[in-house]
Amino acid sequence: MAKKQLDIKAQADLTRAWAEADYAGVCPVRQTLDSVGDKWTVLVVLRLGVEKQRFLQLLRAVDGISQRMLTVTLRKLERDGLVRRTVLDTRPPTVEYELTVLGNSLLKPIGMLAEWAIENQPAMDAMRAAYDEGKN
Amino acid sequence: MAKKQLDIKAQADLTRAWAEADYAGVCPVRQTLDSVGDKWTVLVVLRLGVEKQRFLQLLRAVDGISQRMLTVTLRKLERDGLVRRTVLDTRPPTVEYELTVLGNSLLKPIGMLAEWAIENQPAMDAMRAAYDEGKN
DNA sequence: CAGCATCCCTCCGGATACTG
DNA sequence: CAGTATCCGGAGGGATGCTG
């Protein structure tokens, strides 16, 4: 109980700090959301969090992603320093992708988000269904 | 050290569980990302995590959001059961928005994401600049 | 105050075809 | 294998104007 109170307080402090801070320009949360909040980035990072992967492995592992979007996503992640791209000198070429230290640090928050999603998506579905029902 | 090892192992288990699970259809993480991963949802929830807010308060608090998108975002959050909308019987009307229990549960993961953003956005900016420099 | 309606334009991202 | 190039439809979302 005391533990939970502390958690709640810590959470309140965190959100308050975020809300009150003046970032003299662009809010870093908005900025990060622009980088990481697109359709595929989180899923690719989560997958790379499991283990180092090659291009086609990722293409098969991340369900529904197109070749084009995987390329675009990986390039952006590489540019942002979250993923390291290694070309092995073989024929045909082999390319490996793995998270950098920075990329790994992102794994914790988005891992929690994934955990939340798995746990609460059914509840959201139910709430949505109930809401729509009430509108009829 | 032993503590850190445990954290890493827990993280690995989490991501592996996510990756290996077969969701017989739509991945709940993708689904949640579709709901929550748009341009404004996270910022609105974070703000509501600080305290209950009225419409115009939110409009001013969430930097850059348009009236239209605030309305759309709040409707979606209400529909998904993350936000409760209360109309007070005054003239002119007063409407209050607050997180539900479900909405509050989302606050933890996205709060961590916000924390990560504030802490690591500068690093991402630096990596990006260095990457672009190397391409010239 | 708290919104809904409409217009309109950007750009995300899917499909497809081609290369080192 | 691991990409690049091009085309293009449709959704996301900003601006503006109007109401209970």
PDB file of C-alpha atoms (C1' of nucleotides) in Angstrom:
ATOM      1  CA  MET A   1       0.000   0.000   0.000  1.00  0.00           C
ATOM      2  CA  ALA A   2       2.718   2.410   1.035  1.00  0.00           C
ATOM      3  CA  LYS A   3       4.569   1.135  -1.972  1.00  0.00           C
ATOM      4  CA  LYS A   4       1.672   1.931  -4.251  1.00  0.00           C
ATOM      5  CA  GLN A   5       1.323   5.430  -2.830  1.00  0.00           C
ATOM      6  CA  LEU A   6       4.930   6.048  -3.671  1.00  0.00           C
ATOM      7  CA  ASP A   7       4.424   4.815  -7.203  1.00  0.00           C
ATOM      8  CA  ILE A   8       1.495   7.111  -7.684  1.00  0.00           C
ATOM      9  CA  LYS A   9       3.409  10.061  -6.307  1.00  0.00           C
ATOM     10  CA  ALA A  10       6.403   9.316  -8.491  1.00  0.00           C
ATOM     11  CA  GLN A  11       4.118   9.115 -11.491  1.00  0.00           C
ATOM     12  CA  ALA A  12       2.493  12.427 -10.622  1.00  0.00           C
ATOM     13  CA  ASP A  13       5.884  14.087 -10.239  1.00  0.00           C
ATOM     14  CA  LEU A  14       6.994  12.747 -13.565  1.00  0.00           C
ATOM     15  CA  THR A  15       4.001  13.928 -15.503  1.00  0.00           C
ATOM     16  CA  ARG A  16       4.021  17.257 -13.724  1.00  0.00           C
ATOM     17  CA  ALA A  17       7.688  17.785 -14.540  1.00  0.00           C
ATOM     18  CA  TRP A  18       6.919  17.027 -18.148  1.00  0.00           C
ATOM     19  CA  ALA A  19       3.957  19.379 -18.242  1.00  0.00           C
ATOM     20  CA  GLU A  20       5.612  22.283 -16.511  1.00  0.00           C
ATOM     21  CA  ALA A  21       8.965  22.242 -18.189  1.00  0.00           C
ATOM     22  CA  ASP A  22       9.529  24.901 -20.805  1.00  0.00           C
ATOM     23  CA  TYR A  23      11.568  23.472 -23.624  1.00  0.00           C
ATOM     24  CA  ALA A  24      12.170  26.732 -25.408  1.00  0.00           C
ATOM     25  CA  GLY A  25      10.935  25.502 -28.742  1.00  0.00           C
ATOM     26  CA  VAL A  26      10.062  21.913 -29.510  1.00  0.00           C
ATOM     27  CA  CYS A  27       8.797  19.627 -26.786  1.00  0.00           C
ATOM     28  CA  PRO A  28      11.154  16.621 -26.775  1.00  0.00           C
ATOM     29  CA  VAL A  29       8.229  14.292 -26.236  1.00  0.00           C
ATOM     30  CA  ARG A  30       6.559  15.550 -29.416  1.00  0.00           C
ATOM     31  CA  GLN A  31       9.877  15.281 -31.207  1.00  0.00           C
ATOM     32  CA  THR A  32      10.478  11.709 -30.068  1.00  0.00           C
ATOM     33  CA  LEU A  33       6.921  10.795 -30.982  1.00  0.00           C
ATOM     34  CA  ASP A  34       7.542  12.120 -34.473  1.00  0.00           C
ATOM     35  CA  SER A  35      10.620   9.921 -34.758  1.00  0.00           C
ATOM     36  CA  VAL A  36       9.430   6.796 -33.048  1.00  0.00           C
ATOM     37  CA  GLY A  37       5.660   7.083 -33.258  1.00  0.00           C
ATOM     38  CA  ASP A  38       5.177   6.034 -36.851  1.00  0.00           C
ATOM     39  CA  LYS A  39       3.553   2.807 -37.934  1.00  0.00           C
ATOM     40  CA  TRP A  40       6.542   0.455 -37.789  1.00  0.00           C
ATOM     41  CA  THR A  41       9.428   1.762 -35.697  1.00  0.00           C
ATOM     42  CA  VAL A  42       8.281   0.355 -32.363  1.00  0.00           C
ATOM     43  CA  LEU A  43       7.665  -3.101 -33.795  1.00  0.00           C
ATOM     44  CA  VAL A  44      11.065  -3.195 -35.501  1.00  0.00           C
ATOM     45  CA  VAL A  45      12.857  -2.081 -32.335  1.00  0.00           C
ATOM     46  CA  LEU A  46      10.972  -4.649 -30.266  1.00  0.00           C
ATOM     47  CA  ARG A  47      11.986  -7.359 -32.684  1.00  0.00           C
ATOM     48  CA  LEU A  48      15.610  -6.253 -32.655  1.00  0.00           C
ATOM     49  CA  GLY A  49      15.339  -6.271 -28.872  1.00  0.00           C
ATOM     50  CA  VAL A  50      14.907 -10.021 -29.023  1.00  0.00           C
ATOM     51  CA  GLU A  51      18.002 -10.547 -31.122  1.00  0.00           C
ATOM     52  CA  LYS A  52      20.195  -9.280 -33.913  1.00  0.00           C
ATOM     53  CA  GLN A  53      18.408  -9.769 -37.228  1.00  0.00           C
ATOM     54  CA  ARG A  54      19.055  -9.780 -40.942  1.00  0.00           C
ATOM     55  CA  PHE A  55      16.895  -7.928 -43.446  1.00  0.00           C
ATOM     56  CA  LEU A  56      14.713 -10.803 -44.611  1.00  0.00           C
ATOM     57  CA  GLN A  57      14.367 -12.117 -41.084  1.00  0.00           C
ATOM     58  CA  LEU A  58      12.918  -8.781 -40.036  1.00  0.00           C
ATOM     59  CA  LEU A  59      10.691  -8.663 -43.083  1.00  0.00           C
ATOM     60  CA  ARG A  60       9.145 -11.995 -42.071  1.00  0.00           C
ATOM     61  CA  ALA A  61       9.131 -11.317 -38.336  1.00  0.00           C
ATOM     62  CA  VAL A  62       7.399  -7.958 -38.410  1.00  0.00           C
ATOM     63  CA  ASP A  63       3.978  -8.937 -39.572  1.00  0.00           C
ATOM     64  CA  GLY A  64       2.537  -6.870 -42.401  1.00  0.00           C
ATOM     65  CA  ILE A  65       5.501  -4.598 -43.071  1.00  0.00           C
ATOM     66  CA  SER A  66       6.448  -4.008 -46.693  1.00  0.00           C
ATOM     67  CA  GLN A  67       9.978  -4.170 -48.039  1.00  0.00           C
ATOM     68  CA  ARG A  68       9.930  -0.482 -48.700  1.00  0.00           C
ATOM     69  CA  MET A  69       8.810   0.506 -45.210  1.00  0.00           C
ATOM     70  CA  LEU A  70      11.309  -1.825 -43.558  1.00  0.00           C
ATOM     71  CA  THR A  71      14.089  -0.141 -45.497  1.00  0.00           C
ATOM     72  CA  VAL A  72      12.812   3.335 -44.668  1.00  0.00           C
ATOM     73  CA  THR A  73      12.355   2.469 -40.996  1.00  0.00           C
ATOM     74  CA  LEU A  74      15.795   0.904 -40.659  1.00  0.00           C
ATOM     75  CA  ARG A  75      17.461   3.875 -42.357  1.00  0.00           C
ATOM     76  CA  LYS A  76      15.772   6.272 -39.967  1.00  0.00           C
ATOM     77  CA  LEU A  77      16.709   4.162 -36.955  1.00  0.00           C
ATOM     78  CA  GLU A  78      20.293   4.031 -38.174  1.00  0.00           C
ATOM     79  CA  ARG A  79      20.350   7.775 -38.692  1.00  0.00           C
ATOM     80  CA  ASP A  80      18.989   8.381 -35.202  1.00  0.00           C
ATOM     81  CA  GLY A  81      21.658   6.159 -33.713  1.00  0.00           C
ATOM     82  CA  LEU A  82      19.262   3.521 -32.410  1.00  0.00           C
ATOM     83  CA  VAL A  83      20.346   0.754 -34.773  1.00  0.00           C
ATOM     84  CA  ARG A  84      23.752  -0.330 -36.087  1.00  0.00           C
ATOM     85  CA  ARG A  85      23.933  -1.703 -39.621  1.00  0.00           C
ATOM     86  CA  THR A  86      26.716  -4.141 -40.455  1.00  0.00           C
ATOM     87  CA  VAL A  87      27.452  -5.346 -43.971  1.00  0.00           C
ATOM     88  CA  LEU A  88      29.285  -8.677 -44.050  1.00  0.00           C
ATOM     89  CA  ASP A  89      31.566  -9.313 -47.016  1.00  0.00           C
ATOM     90  CA  THR A  90      29.863 -12.345 -48.509  1.00  0.00           C
ATOM     91  CA  ARG A  91      28.207 -13.369 -51.753  1.00  0.00           C
ATOM     92  CA  PRO A  92      25.379 -12.697 -51.804  1.00  0.00           C
ATOM     93  CA  PRO A  93      25.721  -9.829 -49.299  1.00  0.00           C
ATOM     94  CA  THR A  94      24.626 -10.301 -45.693  1.00  0.00           C
ATOM     95  CA  VAL A  95      23.448  -7.350 -43.639  1.00  0.00           C
ATOM     96  CA  GLU A  96      22.882  -7.467 -39.926  1.00  0.00           C
ATOM     97  CA  TYR A  97      20.906  -5.034 -37.828  1.00  0.00           C
ATOM     98  CA  GLU A  98      21.215  -4.694 -34.066  1.00  0.00           C
ATOM     99  CA  LEU A  99      20.273  -2.199 -31.419  1.00  0.00           C
ATOM    100  CA  THR A 100      22.891   0.244 -30.205  1.00  0.00           C
ATOM    101  CA  VAL A 101      23.169   1.171 -26.522  1.00  0.00           C
ATOM    102  CA  LEU A 102      20.794   4.038 -27.198  1.00  0.00           C
ATOM    103  CA  GLY A 103      18.412   1.720 -29.003  1.00  0.00           C
ATOM    104  CA  ASN A 104      18.501  -0.694 -26.102  1.00  0.00           C
ATOM    105  CA  SER A 105      17.611   2.074 -23.693  1.00  0.00           C
ATOM    106  CA  LEU A 106      14.455   2.683 -25.723  1.00  0.00           C
ATOM    107  CA  LEU A 107      13.549  -0.967 -25.385  1.00  0.00           C
ATOM    108  CA  LYS A 108      12.533  -0.557 -21.761  1.00  0.00           C
ATOM    109  CA  PRO A 109       9.754   2.035 -22.223  1.00  0.00           C
ATOM    110  CA  ILE A 110       8.367   0.540 -25.410  1.00  0.00           C
ATOM    111  CA  GLY A 111       8.608  -2.925 -23.912  1.00  0.00           C
ATOM    112  CA  MET A 112       6.357  -1.691 -21.128  1.00  0.00           C
ATOM    113  CA  LEU A 113       4.015  -0.240 -23.712  1.00  0.00           C
ATOM    114  CA  ALA A 114       3.892  -3.581 -25.492  1.00  0.00           C
ATOM    115  CA  GLU A 115       3.205  -5.289 -22.182  1.00  0.00           C
ATOM    116  CA  TRP A 116       0.376  -2.840 -21.525  1.00  0.00           C
ATOM    117  CA  ALA A 117      -1.024  -3.444 -24.998  1.00  0.00           C
ATOM    118  CA  ILE A 118      -1.102  -7.206 -24.599  1.00  0.00           C
ATOM    119  CA  GLU A 119      -2.721  -6.866 -21.206  1.00  0.00           C
ATOM    120  CA  ASN A 120      -5.256  -4.118 -21.913  1.00  0.00           C
ATOM    121  CA  GLN A 121      -6.170  -4.282 -25.563  1.00  0.00           C
ATOM    122  CA  PRO A 122      -9.091  -6.629 -24.801  1.00  0.00           C
ATOM    123  CA  ALA A 123     -10.414  -4.103 -22.274  1.00  0.00           C
ATOM    124  CA  MET A 124     -10.185  -1.306 -24.839  1.00  0.00           C
ATOM    125  CA  ASP A 125     -12.007  -3.438 -27.382  1.00  0.00           C
ATOM    126  CA  ALA A 126     -14.757  -4.110 -24.863  1.00  0.00           C
ATOM    127  CA  MET A 127     -15.080  -0.456 -23.881  1.00  0.00           C
ATOM    128  CA  ARG A 128     -15.268   0.550 -27.513  1.00  0.00           C
ATOM    129  CA  ALA A 129     -17.941  -2.018 -28.260  1.00  0.00           C
ATOM    130  CA  ALA A 130     -19.980  -0.877 -25.250  1.00  0.00           C
ATOM    131  CA  TYR A 131     -19.624   2.768 -26.305  1.00  0.00           C
ATOM    132  CA  ASP A 132     -20.774   2.050 -29.843  1.00  0.00           C
ATOM    133  CA  GLU A 133     -23.645  -0.022 -28.503  1.00  0.00           C
ATOM    134  CA  GLY A 134     -24.850   2.932 -26.445  1.00  0.00           C
ATOM    135  CA  LYS A 135     -24.911   5.111 -29.542  1.00  0.00           C
ATOM    136  CA  ASN A 136     -27.435   2.882 -31.288  1.00  0.00           C
TER     137      ASN A 136
ATOM    138  CA  MET B   1      25.164  -5.915 -10.899  1.00  0.00           C
ATOM    139  CA  ALA B   2      23.049  -8.928 -10.075  1.00  0.00           C
ATOM    140  CA  LYS B   3      20.096  -6.534 -10.117  1.00  0.00           C
ATOM    141  CA  LYS B   4      20.954  -5.302 -13.564  1.00  0.00           C
ATOM    142  CA  GLN B   5      21.307  -8.822 -14.875  1.00  0.00           C
ATOM    143  CA  LEU B   6      17.808  -9.548 -13.680  1.00  0.00           C
ATOM    144  CA  ASP B   7      16.462  -6.474 -15.399  1.00  0.00           C
ATOM    145  CA  ILE B   8      18.059  -7.467 -18.639  1.00  0.00           C
ATOM    146  CA  LYS B   9      16.733 -10.986 -18.361  1.00  0.00           C
ATOM    147  CA  ALA B  10      13.242  -9.737 -17.575  1.00  0.00           C
ATOM    148  CA  GLN B  11      13.421  -7.440 -20.600  1.00  0.00           C
ATOM    149  CA  ALA B  12      14.565 -10.261 -22.810  1.00  0.00           C
ATOM    150  CA  ASP B  13      11.737 -12.467 -21.601  1.00  0.00           C
ATOM    151  CA  LEU B  14       9.230  -9.728 -22.220  1.00  0.00           C
ATOM    152  CA  THR B  15      10.277  -9.005 -25.774  1.00  0.00           C
ATOM    153  CA  ARG B  16      10.615 -12.701 -26.545  1.00  0.00           C
ATOM    154  CA  ALA B  17       7.147 -13.404 -25.241  1.00  0.00           C
ATOM    155  CA  TRP B  18       5.845 -10.597 -27.416  1.00  0.00           C
ATOM    156  CA  ALA B  19       7.666 -11.855 -30.476  1.00  0.00           C
ATOM    157  CA  GLU B  20       6.773 -15.509 -30.129  1.00  0.00           C
ATOM    158  CA  ALA B  21       3.143 -15.200 -29.169  1.00  0.00           C
ATOM    159  CA  ASP B  22       0.665 -15.989 -31.887  1.00  0.00           C
ATOM    160  CA  TYR B  23      -2.266 -13.652 -31.668  1.00  0.00           C
ATOM    161  CA  ALA B  24      -4.409 -15.420 -34.213  1.00  0.00           C
ATOM    162  CA  GLY B  25      -5.064 -12.309 -36.234  1.00  0.00           C
ATOM    163  CA  VAL B  26      -4.101  -8.826 -35.199  1.00  0.00           C
ATOM    164  CA  CYS B  27      -1.090  -8.233 -32.992  1.00  0.00           C
ATOM    165  CA  PRO B  28      -2.369  -6.291 -29.957  1.00  0.00           C
ATOM    166  CA  VAL B  29       0.730  -4.138 -29.994  1.00  0.00           C
ATOM    167  CA  ARG B  30      -0.006  -3.029 -33.576  1.00  0.00           C
ATOM    168  CA  GLN B  31      -3.601  -2.466 -32.609  1.00  0.00           C
ATOM    169  CA  THR B  32      -2.721  -0.360 -29.583  1.00  0.00           C
ATOM    170  CA  LEU B  33      -0.213   1.584 -31.636  1.00  0.00           C
ATOM    171  CA  ASP B  34      -2.955   2.356 -34.143  1.00  0.00           C
ATOM    172  CA  SER B  35      -5.140   3.672 -31.336  1.00  0.00           C
ATOM    173  CA  VAL B  36      -2.604   5.463 -29.228  1.00  0.00           C
ATOM    174  CA  GLY B  37       0.226   6.114 -31.654  1.00  0.00           C
ATOM    175  CA  ASP B  38      -1.253   9.073 -33.502  1.00  0.00           C
ATOM    176  CA  LYS B  39       0.085  12.592 -33.283  1.00  0.00           C
ATOM    177  CA  TRP B  40      -1.726  13.807 -30.150  1.00  0.00           C
ATOM    178  CA  THR B  41      -3.110  10.993 -27.990  1.00  0.00           C
ATOM    179  CA  VAL B  42      -0.015  10.492 -25.864  1.00  0.00           C
ATOM    180  CA  LEU B  43       0.341  14.195 -25.119  1.00  0.00           C
ATOM    181  CA  VAL B  44      -3.309  14.552 -24.138  1.00  0.00           C
ATOM    182  CA  VAL B  45      -3.158  11.521 -21.835  1.00  0.00           C
ATOM    183  CA  LEU B  46       0.040  12.798 -20.237  1.00  0.00           C
ATOM    184  CA  ARG B  47      -1.603  16.122 -19.581  1.00  0.00           C
ATOM    185  CA  LEU B  48      -4.691  14.497 -18.111  1.00  0.00           C
ATOM    186  CA  GLY B  49      -2.323  12.456 -15.986  1.00  0.00           C
ATOM    187  CA  VAL B  50      -1.317  15.646 -14.228  1.00  0.00           C
ATOM    188  CA  GLU B  51      -4.868  16.620 -13.399  1.00  0.00           C
ATOM    189  CA  LYS B  52      -8.453  16.728 -14.555  1.00  0.00           C
ATOM    190  CA  GLN B  53      -8.808  19.342 -17.298  1.00  0.00           C
ATOM    191  CA  ARG B  54     -11.459  21.286 -19.160  1.00  0.00           C
ATOM    192  CA  PHE B  55     -11.520  21.637 -22.941  1.00  0.00           C
ATOM    193  CA  LEU B  56      -9.877  25.022 -23.274  1.00  0.00           C
ATOM    194  CA  GLN B  57      -7.329  24.190 -20.617  1.00  0.00           C
ATOM    195  CA  LEU B  58      -6.235  21.216 -22.672  1.00  0.00           C
ATOM    196  CA  LEU B  59      -6.214  23.272 -25.833  1.00  0.00           C
ATOM    197  CA  ARG B  60      -3.742  25.670 -24.247  1.00  0.00           C
ATOM    198  CA  ALA B  61      -1.751  23.035 -22.374  1.00  0.00           C
ATOM    199  CA  VAL B  62      -1.088  20.734 -25.305  1.00  0.00           C
ATOM    200  CA  ASP B  63       1.186  22.855 -27.409  1.00  0.00           C
ATOM    201  CA  GLY B  64       0.333  23.064 -31.087  1.00  0.00           C
ATOM    202  CA  ILE B  65      -2.862  21.012 -31.090  1.00  0.00           C
ATOM    203  CA  SER B  66      -5.801  22.385 -33.072  1.00  0.00           C
ATOM    204  CA  GLN B  67      -9.349  22.589 -31.755  1.00  0.00           C
ATOM    205  CA  ARG B  68     -10.461  20.007 -34.233  1.00  0.00           C
ATOM    206  CA  MET B  69      -7.778  17.473 -33.337  1.00  0.00           C
ATOM    207  CA  LEU B  70      -8.344  17.922 -29.614  1.00  0.00           C
ATOM    208  CA  THR B  71     -12.016  17.093 -30.139  1.00  0.00           C
ATOM    209  CA  VAL B  72     -11.230  14.101 -32.303  1.00  0.00           C
ATOM    210  CA  THR B  73      -8.600  12.827 -29.880  1.00  0.00           C
ATOM    211  CA  LEU B  74     -10.835  13.203 -26.830  1.00  0.00           C
ATOM    212  CA  ARG B  75     -13.726  11.426 -28.565  1.00  0.00           C
ATOM    213  CA  LYS B  76     -11.488   8.514 -29.441  1.00  0.00           C
ATOM    214  CA  LEU B  77     -10.102   8.339 -25.899  1.00  0.00           C
ATOM    215  CA  GLU B  78     -13.625   8.401 -24.511  1.00  0.00           C
ATOM    216  CA  ARG B  79     -14.725   5.693 -26.908  1.00  0.00           C
ATOM    217  CA  ASP B  80     -11.774   3.511 -25.929  1.00  0.00           C
ATOM    218  CA  GLY B  81     -12.594   3.932 -22.256  1.00  0.00           C
ATOM    219  CA  LEU B  82      -9.420   5.786 -21.361  1.00  0.00           C
ATOM    220  CA  VAL B  83     -11.063   9.122 -20.600  1.00  0.00           C
ATOM    221  CA  ARG B  84     -14.303  10.046 -18.834  1.00  0.00           C
ATOM    222  CA  ARG B  85     -16.192  13.094 -20.092  1.00  0.00           C
ATOM    223  CA  THR B  86     -18.391  14.968 -17.637  1.00  0.00           C
ATOM    224  CA  VAL B  87     -20.752  17.782 -18.657  1.00  0.00           C
ATOM    225  CA  LEU B  88     -21.552  20.127 -15.781  1.00  0.00           C
ATOM    226  CA  ASP B  89     -24.920  21.826 -15.864  1.00  0.00           C
ATOM    227  CA  THR B  90     -23.817  25.456 -16.046  1.00  0.00           C
ATOM    228  CA  ARG B  91     -24.172  28.400 -18.396  1.00  0.00           C
ATOM    229  CA  PRO B  92     -22.103  28.440 -20.439  1.00  0.00           C
ATOM    230  CA  PRO B  93     -21.507  24.689 -20.327  1.00  0.00           C
ATOM    231  CA  THR B  94     -18.481  23.270 -18.534  1.00  0.00           C
ATOM    232  CA  VAL B  95     -16.959  19.975 -19.639  1.00  0.00           C
ATOM    233  CA  GLU B  96     -14.372  18.119 -17.659  1.00  0.00           C
ATOM    234  CA  TYR B  97     -12.079  15.359 -18.872  1.00  0.00           C
ATOM    235  CA  GLU B  98     -10.268  12.936 -16.619  1.00  0.00           C
ATOM    236  CA  LEU B  99      -8.501   9.617 -16.968  1.00  0.00           C
ATOM    237  CA  THR B 100     -10.385   6.450 -16.125  1.00  0.00           C
ATOM    238  CA  VAL B 101      -8.679   3.588 -14.282  1.00  0.00           C
ATOM    239  CA  LEU B 102      -7.761   2.137 -17.658  1.00  0.00           C
ATOM    240  CA  GLY B 103      -6.436   5.495 -18.782  1.00  0.00           C
ATOM    241  CA  ASN B 104      -4.365   5.790 -15.646  1.00  0.00           C
ATOM    242  CA  SER B 105      -2.840   2.382 -16.275  1.00  0.00           C
ATOM    243  CA  LEU B 106      -1.608   3.661 -19.622  1.00  0.00           C
ATOM    244  CA  LEU B 107       0.037   6.577 -17.893  1.00  0.00           C
ATOM    245  CA  LYS B 108       2.849   4.437 -16.537  1.00  0.00           C
ATOM    246  CA  PRO B 109       4.276   3.164 -19.858  1.00  0.00           C
ATOM    247  CA  ILE B 110       3.842   6.425 -21.727  1.00  0.00           C
ATOM    248  CA  GLY B 111       5.197   8.338 -18.748  1.00  0.00           C
ATOM    249  CA  MET B 112       8.345   6.241 -19.052  1.00  0.00           C
ATOM    250  CA  LEU B 113       8.426   6.970 -22.766  1.00  0.00           C
ATOM    251  CA  ALA B 114       8.171  10.694 -22.035  1.00  0.00           C
ATOM    252  CA  GLU B 115      10.954  10.353 -19.481  1.00  0.00           C
ATOM    253  CA  TRP B 116      13.087   8.572 -22.057  1.00  0.00           C
ATOM    254  CA  ALA B 117      12.351  11.280 -24.616  1.00  0.00           C
ATOM    255  CA  ILE B 118      13.388  14.110 -22.312  1.00  0.00           C
ATOM    256  CA  GLU B 119      16.544  12.265 -21.393  1.00  0.00           C
ATOM    257  CA  ASN B 120      17.619  10.954 -24.793  1.00  0.00           C
ATOM    258  CA  GLN B 121      16.288  13.323 -27.419  1.00  0.00           C
ATOM    259  CA  PRO B 122      19.522  15.354 -27.316  1.00  0.00           C
ATOM    260  CA  ALA B 123      21.515  12.183 -27.961  1.00  0.00           C
ATOM    261  CA  MET B 124      19.314  11.327 -30.949  1.00  0.00           C
ATOM    262  CA  ASP B 125      19.750  14.834 -32.317  1.00  0.00           C
ATOM    263  CA  ALA B 126      23.511  14.510 -31.990  1.00  0.00           C
ATOM    264  CA  MET B 127      23.587  11.081 -33.652  1.00  0.00           C
ATOM    265  CA  ARG B 128      21.458  12.358 -36.501  1.00  0.00           C
ATOM    266  CA  ALA B 129      23.679  15.376 -37.032  1.00  0.00           C
ATOM    267  CA  ALA B 130      26.782  13.179 -37.022  1.00  0.00           C
ATOM    268  CA  TYR B 131      25.176  10.768 -39.492  1.00  0.00           C
ATOM    269  CA  ASP B 132      24.231  13.568 -41.865  1.00  0.00           C
ATOM    270  CA  GLU B 133      27.694  15.053 -41.543  1.00  0.00           C
ATOM    271  CA  GLY B 134      29.240  11.767 -42.649  1.00  0.00           C
ATOM    272  CA  LYS B 135      27.101  11.769 -45.781  1.00  0.00           C
ATOM    273  CA  ASN B 136      28.574  15.072 -47.018  1.00  0.00           C
TER     274      ASN B 136
ATOM    275  C1'  DC C   1     -17.443  27.483 -23.493  1.00  0.00           C
ATOM    276  C1'  DA C   2     -17.224  23.633 -26.131  1.00  0.00           C
ATOM    277  C1'  DG C   3     -18.015  21.859 -29.842  1.00  0.00           C
ATOM    278  C1'  DC C   4     -19.390  20.204 -35.243  1.00  0.00           C
ATOM    279  C1'  DA C   5     -18.986  20.800 -40.372  1.00  0.00           C
ATOM    280  C1'  DT C   6     -16.447  21.603 -44.441  1.00  0.00           C
ATOM    281  C1'  DC C   7     -12.640  22.310 -47.367  1.00  0.00           C
ATOM    282  C1'  DC C   8      -8.304  21.073 -48.800  1.00  0.00           C
ATOM    283  C1'  DC C   9      -3.647  19.581 -49.079  1.00  0.00           C
ATOM    284  C1'  DT C  10       0.290  17.080 -47.471  1.00  0.00           C
ATOM    285  C1'  DC C  11       2.742  12.947 -47.066  1.00  0.00           C
ATOM    286  C1'  DC C  12       2.531   8.149 -45.271  1.00  0.00           C
ATOM    287  C1'  DG C  13       2.980   4.038 -46.924  1.00  0.00           C
ATOM    288  C1'  DG C  14       1.353   0.040 -50.186  1.00  0.00           C
ATOM    289  C1'  DA C  15       2.118  -2.168 -54.849  1.00  0.00           C
ATOM    290  C1'  DT C  16       5.100  -3.043 -58.315  1.00  0.00           C
ATOM    291  C1'  DA C  17       9.262  -3.389 -61.039  1.00  0.00           C
ATOM    292  C1'  DC C  18      14.236  -3.202 -61.407  1.00  0.00           C
ATOM    293  C1'  DT C  19      19.600  -3.833 -59.713  1.00  0.00           C
ATOM    294  C1'  DG C  20      24.598  -4.767 -57.444  1.00  0.00           C
TER     295       DG C  20
ATOM    296  C1'  DC D   1      20.155 -11.170 -50.394  1.00  0.00           C
ATOM    297  C1'  DA D   2      19.279  -6.656 -49.766  1.00  0.00           C
ATOM    298  C1'  DG D   3      18.123  -3.258 -51.384  1.00  0.00           C
ATOM    299  C1'  DT D   4      16.502   1.339 -54.890  1.00  0.00           C
ATOM    300  C1'  DA D   5      13.086   3.792 -57.911  1.00  0.00           C
ATOM    301  C1'  DT D   6       8.553   5.233 -59.196  1.00  0.00           C
ATOM    302  C1'  DC D   7       3.837   5.660 -58.983  1.00  0.00           C
ATOM    303  C1'  DC D   8      -0.222   6.833 -56.505  1.00  0.00           C
ATOM    304  C1'  DG D   9      -4.500   6.448 -53.415  1.00  0.00           C
ATOM    305  C1'  DG D  10      -6.189   7.615 -49.087  1.00  0.00           C
ATOM    306  C1'  DA D  11      -5.953   8.907 -44.458  1.00  0.00           C
ATOM    307  C1'  DG D  12      -4.356  12.452 -41.170  1.00  0.00           C
ATOM    308  C1'  DG D  13      -4.810  16.672 -39.813  1.00  0.00           C
ATOM    309  C1'  DG D  14      -4.631  22.094 -40.335  1.00  0.00           C
ATOM    310  C1'  DA D  15      -7.554  26.397 -41.290  1.00  0.00           C
ATOM    311  C1'  DT D  16     -11.707  28.443 -41.189  1.00  0.00           C
ATOM    312  C1'  DG D  17     -16.527  29.392 -40.191  1.00  0.00           C
ATOM    313  C1'  DC D  18     -20.814  28.362 -37.714  1.00  0.00           C
ATOM    314  C1'  DT D  19     -23.858  26.839 -33.404  1.00  0.00           C
ATOM    315  C1'  DG D  20     -26.385  25.490 -28.624  1.00  0.00           C
TER     316       DG D  20
END
